[in-house]
Short mmCIF file of C-alpha atoms in Angstrom, two decimals:
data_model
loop_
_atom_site.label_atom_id
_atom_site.label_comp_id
_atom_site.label_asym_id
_atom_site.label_seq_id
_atom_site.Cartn_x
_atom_site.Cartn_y
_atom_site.Cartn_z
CA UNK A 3 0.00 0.00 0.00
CA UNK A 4 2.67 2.28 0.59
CA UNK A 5 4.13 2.18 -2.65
CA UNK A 6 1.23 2.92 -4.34
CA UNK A 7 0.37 6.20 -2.15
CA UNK A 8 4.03 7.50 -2.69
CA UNK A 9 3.72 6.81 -6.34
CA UNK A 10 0.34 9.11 -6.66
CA UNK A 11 2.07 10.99 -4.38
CA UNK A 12 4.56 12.06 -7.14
CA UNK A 13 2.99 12.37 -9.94
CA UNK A 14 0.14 14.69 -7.80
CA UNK A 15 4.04 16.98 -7.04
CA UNK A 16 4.84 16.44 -10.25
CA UNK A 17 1.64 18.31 -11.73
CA UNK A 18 1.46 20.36 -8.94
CA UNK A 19 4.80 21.66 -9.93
CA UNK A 20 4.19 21.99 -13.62
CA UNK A 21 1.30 24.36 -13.21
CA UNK A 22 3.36 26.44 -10.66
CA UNK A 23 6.08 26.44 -13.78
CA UNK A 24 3.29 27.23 -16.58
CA UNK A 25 1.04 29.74 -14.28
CA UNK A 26 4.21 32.34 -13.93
CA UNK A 27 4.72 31.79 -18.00
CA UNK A 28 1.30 32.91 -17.99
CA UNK A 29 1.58 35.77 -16.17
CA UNK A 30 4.59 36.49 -18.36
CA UNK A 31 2.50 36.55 -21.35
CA UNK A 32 -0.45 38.24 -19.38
CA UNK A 33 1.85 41.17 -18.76
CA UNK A 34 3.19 41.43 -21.84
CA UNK A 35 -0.30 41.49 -23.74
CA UNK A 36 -1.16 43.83 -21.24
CA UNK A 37 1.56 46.48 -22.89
CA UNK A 38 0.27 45.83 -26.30
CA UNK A 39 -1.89 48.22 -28.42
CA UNK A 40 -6.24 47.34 -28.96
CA UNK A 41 -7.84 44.83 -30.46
CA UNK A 42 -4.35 42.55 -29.84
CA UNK A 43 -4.31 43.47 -25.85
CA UNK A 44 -8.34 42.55 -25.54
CA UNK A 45 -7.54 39.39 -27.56
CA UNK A 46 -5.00 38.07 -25.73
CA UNK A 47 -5.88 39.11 -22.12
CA UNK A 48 -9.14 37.47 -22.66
CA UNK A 49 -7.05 34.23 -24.01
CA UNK A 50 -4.88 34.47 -21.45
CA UNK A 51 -7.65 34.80 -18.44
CA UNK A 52 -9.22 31.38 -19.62
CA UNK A 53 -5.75 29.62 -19.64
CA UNK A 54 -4.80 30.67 -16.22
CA UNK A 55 -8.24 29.96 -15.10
CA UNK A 56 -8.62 26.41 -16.57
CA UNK A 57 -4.93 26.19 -15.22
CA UNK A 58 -5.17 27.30 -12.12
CA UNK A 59 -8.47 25.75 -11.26
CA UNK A 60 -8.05 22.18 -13.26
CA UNK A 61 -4.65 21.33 -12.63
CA UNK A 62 -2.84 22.90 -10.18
CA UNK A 63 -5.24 23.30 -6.76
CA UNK A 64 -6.21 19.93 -7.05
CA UNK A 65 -2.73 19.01 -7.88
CA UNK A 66 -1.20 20.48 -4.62
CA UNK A 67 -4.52 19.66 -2.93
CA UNK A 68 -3.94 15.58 -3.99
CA UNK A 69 -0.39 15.68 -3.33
CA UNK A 70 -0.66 16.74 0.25
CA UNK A 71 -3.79 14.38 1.39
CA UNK A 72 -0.81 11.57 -0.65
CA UNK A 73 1.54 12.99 1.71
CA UNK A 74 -0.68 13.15 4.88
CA UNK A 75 -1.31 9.14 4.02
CA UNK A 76 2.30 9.06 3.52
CA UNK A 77 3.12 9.88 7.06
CA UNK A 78 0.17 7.90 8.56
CA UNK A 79 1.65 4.79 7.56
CA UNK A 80 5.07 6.25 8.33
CA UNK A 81 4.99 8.27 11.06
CA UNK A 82 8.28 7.84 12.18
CA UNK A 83 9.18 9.77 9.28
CA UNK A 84 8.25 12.76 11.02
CA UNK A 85 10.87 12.49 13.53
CA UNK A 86 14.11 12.08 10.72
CA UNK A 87 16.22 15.47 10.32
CA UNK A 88 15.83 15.00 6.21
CA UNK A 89 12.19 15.07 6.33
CA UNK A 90 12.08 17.76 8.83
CA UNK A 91 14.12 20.11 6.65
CA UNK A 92 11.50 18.84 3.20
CA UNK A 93 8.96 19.90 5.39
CA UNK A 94 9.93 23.15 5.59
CA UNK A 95 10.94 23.45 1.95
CA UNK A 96 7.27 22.42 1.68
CA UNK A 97 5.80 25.33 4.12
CA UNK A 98 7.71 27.77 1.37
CA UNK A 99 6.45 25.90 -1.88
CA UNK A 100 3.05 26.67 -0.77
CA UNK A 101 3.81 30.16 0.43
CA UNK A 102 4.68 30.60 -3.09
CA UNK A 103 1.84 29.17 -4.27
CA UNK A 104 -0.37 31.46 -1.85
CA UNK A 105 1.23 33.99 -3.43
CA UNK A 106 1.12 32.84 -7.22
CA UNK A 107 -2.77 32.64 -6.04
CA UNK A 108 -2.74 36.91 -5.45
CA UNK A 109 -0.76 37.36 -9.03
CA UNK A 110 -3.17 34.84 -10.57
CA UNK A 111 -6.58 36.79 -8.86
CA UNK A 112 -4.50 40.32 -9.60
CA UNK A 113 -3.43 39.68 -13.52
CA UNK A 114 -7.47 37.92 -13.73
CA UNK A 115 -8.99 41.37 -12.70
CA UNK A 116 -6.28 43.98 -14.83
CA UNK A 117 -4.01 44.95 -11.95
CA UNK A 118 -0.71 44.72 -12.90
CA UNK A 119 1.97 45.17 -10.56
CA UNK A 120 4.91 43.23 -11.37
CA UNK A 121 7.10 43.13 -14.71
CA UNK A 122 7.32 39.87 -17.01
CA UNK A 123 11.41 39.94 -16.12
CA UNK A 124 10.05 39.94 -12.58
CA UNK A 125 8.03 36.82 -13.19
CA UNK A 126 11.29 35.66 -15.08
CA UNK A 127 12.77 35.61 -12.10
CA UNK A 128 9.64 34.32 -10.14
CA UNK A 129 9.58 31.55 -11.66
CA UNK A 130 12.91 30.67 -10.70
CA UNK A 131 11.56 30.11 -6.96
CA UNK A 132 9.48 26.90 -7.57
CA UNK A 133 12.81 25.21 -9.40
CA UNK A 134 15.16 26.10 -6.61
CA UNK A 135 12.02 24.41 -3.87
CA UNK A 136 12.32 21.86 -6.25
CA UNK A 137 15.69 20.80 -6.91
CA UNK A 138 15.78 21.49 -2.59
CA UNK A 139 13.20 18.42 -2.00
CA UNK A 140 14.62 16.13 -4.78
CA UNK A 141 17.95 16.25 -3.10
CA UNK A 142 16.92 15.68 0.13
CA UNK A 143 14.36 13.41 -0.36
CA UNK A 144 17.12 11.30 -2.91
CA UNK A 145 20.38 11.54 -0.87
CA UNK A 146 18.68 11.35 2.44
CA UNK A 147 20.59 14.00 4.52
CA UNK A 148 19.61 17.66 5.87
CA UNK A 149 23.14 18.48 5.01
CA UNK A 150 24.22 17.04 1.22
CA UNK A 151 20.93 19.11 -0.02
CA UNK A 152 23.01 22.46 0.18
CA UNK A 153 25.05 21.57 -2.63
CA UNK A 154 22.43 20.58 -5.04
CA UNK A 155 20.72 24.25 -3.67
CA UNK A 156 23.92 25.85 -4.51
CA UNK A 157 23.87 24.19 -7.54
CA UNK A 158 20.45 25.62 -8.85
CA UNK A 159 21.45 28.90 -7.67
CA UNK A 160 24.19 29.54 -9.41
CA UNK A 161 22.90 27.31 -12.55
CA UNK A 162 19.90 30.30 -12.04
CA UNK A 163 22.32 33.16 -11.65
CA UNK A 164 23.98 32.12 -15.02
CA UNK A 165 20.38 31.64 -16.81
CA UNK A 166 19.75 35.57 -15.75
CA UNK A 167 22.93 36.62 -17.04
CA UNK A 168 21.98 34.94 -20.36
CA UNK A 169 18.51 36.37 -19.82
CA UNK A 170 20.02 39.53 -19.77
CA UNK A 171 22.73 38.97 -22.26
CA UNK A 172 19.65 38.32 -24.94
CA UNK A 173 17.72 41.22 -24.00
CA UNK A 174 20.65 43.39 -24.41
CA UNK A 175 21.35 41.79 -28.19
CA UNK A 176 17.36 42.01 -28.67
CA UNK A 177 17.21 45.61 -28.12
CA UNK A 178 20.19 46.26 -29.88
CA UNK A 179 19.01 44.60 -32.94
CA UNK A 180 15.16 46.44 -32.73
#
């Protein structure tokens, strides 16, 4: 039995994480369509709204809602689990992935009603908060220690650092060559 619950377990993260990954892509191409000039702003706003939407509402709540009940079970039939440093510290990578979902939830409801307040290279970087939570928990939940997990963090870090130095690197040569 416990097999099974850890493997829906996973594949409820696994969605859960890919519409945290396409939502700020989203909001990306919300903001950007936001800058545009009539009809092509009304056009794709209203596009955009019903992605998000069917998104947010159709994949990723019940995604994150499955994968914790999965989890919950998880620790039922494990509980001793609770107790191991490792877990302790996935926990609490797990209190900050949904903090940033909470808060994906006030862009989402925000970008849904017009209000923007953030810039697509904002979200650029947004997005780069779910993949660090991410490779965090794979780490730790792989090599089994509270400590090895800082390397794999460090890793992502600077593997994002050098993604937003291309980032910027391309918007430099894109503006160059408009």
């Amino acid at each position: 039995m416990y097999e099974y619950v850890k493997s829906l377990h996973l594949i409820f993260v696994i969605t859960w994480f890919a519409g945290l990954f396409y939502i700020v892509r989203l909001f990306v191409y919300q903001i950007e369509a936001h800058e545009l000039d009539s009809p092509a702003r009304e056009i794709l706003q209203k596009q955009y709204k019903i992605m998000t939407f069917r998104l947010w509402y159709i994949i990723t709540w019940p995604s994150a809602v499955l994968a914790t009940l999965f989890a919950l079970w998880l620790l039922h039939l494990n509980p001793g689990l609770i107790y191991v440093s490792w877990m302790q510290v996935k926990l609490g990578f797990v209190v900050l992935l949904f903090a940033y979902h909470f808060k994906c939830h006030v862009m989402y409801l925000e970008l849904q009603n017009g209000v923007v307040k953030f810039s697509s290279n904002f979200m650029r970087l947004w997005n780069e908060g779910a993949t660090i939570i991410l490779f965090a928990v794979v780490f730790l939940v792989i090599l089994k220690n509270a400590f090895n997990w800082i390397y794999g963090v460090i890793g992502i870090v600077l593997f994002s650092v050098l993604i937003m130095l291309g980032f910027r690197f391309y918007k430099k040569i894109r503006e160059r060559n408009s």
